[in-house]
XYZ file of C-alpha atoms in Angstrom:
91
model
C -1.317 9.225 12.485
C -1.759 12.746 11.299
C -2.028 13.045 7.551
C -2.841 15.928 5.309
C -6.053 15.958 3.317
C -6.030 13.085 0.880
C -7.435 13.633 -2.563
C -10.450 11.837 -3.965
C -10.140 9.649 -7.052
C -11.946 12.275 -9.108
C -9.284 14.843 -8.171
C -6.386 12.853 -9.606
C -4.939 13.811 -12.962
C -4.600 11.077 -15.562
C -0.882 10.787 -14.751
C -1.525 10.666 -10.990
C -4.246 8.064 -11.438
C -1.889 5.851 -13.455
C 0.700 6.033 -10.677
C -1.968 5.476 -8.011
C -3.307 2.432 -9.882
C 0.207 0.967 -10.210
C 0.837 1.441 -6.474
C -2.506 -0.186 -5.622
C -1.796 -3.172 -7.851
C 1.656 -3.622 -6.349
C 0.243 -3.383 -2.823
C -2.310 -6.043 -3.723
C 0.437 -8.334 -5.070
C 2.549 -7.774 -1.973
C -0.409 -8.635 0.248
C -0.897 -11.898 -1.663
C 2.807 -12.692 -1.265
C 2.666 -12.002 2.466
C -0.472 -14.113 2.904
C 0.822 -17.011 0.791
C 4.251 -17.133 2.424
C 2.764 -16.821 5.907
C 0.471 -19.802 5.320
C 3.262 -22.109 4.155
C 5.984 -20.630 6.405
C 8.440 -21.172 3.610
C 10.418 -18.002 3.030
C 10.752 -15.514 5.857
C 13.095 -13.312 3.815
C 10.452 -12.953 1.099
C 7.835 -12.058 3.722
C 10.154 -9.485 5.275
C 10.954 -7.851 1.931
C 7.277 -7.778 0.954
C 6.314 -6.192 4.275
C 9.025 -3.546 3.946
C 8.003 -2.763 0.352
C 4.369 -2.530 1.435
C 5.310 -0.028 4.133
C 7.240 2.133 1.656
C 4.346 2.132 -0.819
C 1.870 3.133 1.906
C 4.200 5.980 2.902
C 4.363 7.045 -0.729
C 0.566 7.004 -1.089
C 0.293 9.300 1.911
C 3.097 11.637 0.824
C 1.366 12.096 -2.528
C -2.000 12.607 -0.779
C -3.477 9.796 -2.859
C -6.647 8.073 -1.652
C -6.394 4.835 0.299
C -6.221 1.596 -1.656
C -9.779 0.947 -0.466
C -10.951 3.646 -2.901
C -9.569 1.599 -5.812
C -10.101 -1.985 -4.641
C -12.896 -2.967 -2.268
C -10.644 -5.381 -0.403
C -7.728 -2.929 -0.229
C -6.194 -1.218 2.764
C -8.151 1.419 4.626
C -6.595 4.232 6.645
C -6.626 2.252 9.919
C -4.749 -0.637 8.276
C -2.255 1.824 6.819
C -1.672 3.198 10.317
C -0.899 -0.313 11.591
C 1.557 -0.913 8.757
C 3.301 2.369 9.463
C 3.612 1.570 13.175
C 6.073 -1.225 12.385
C 9.527 0.358 12.125
C 11.499 -0.576 8.998
C 14.547 -2.764 9.495
């Protein structure tokens, strides 16, 4: 997917970094929810909501030209994983 130039962590203002960090933390929590619910197959609605929220947060990261989550957390999403998330159309 074509994206504009994403900023580096060092280019973020203090306010932008706080927002970026909050988005990264929420994405990490959503990923845990998706993984946990997928393993136990217990709540498909919760999985669906988490996946939709994750998609919206990835879109937001890109719109703001923030770095990928990988820049903040080693096990976070990279650009290729973001592309896969964005390929799934929202419900």
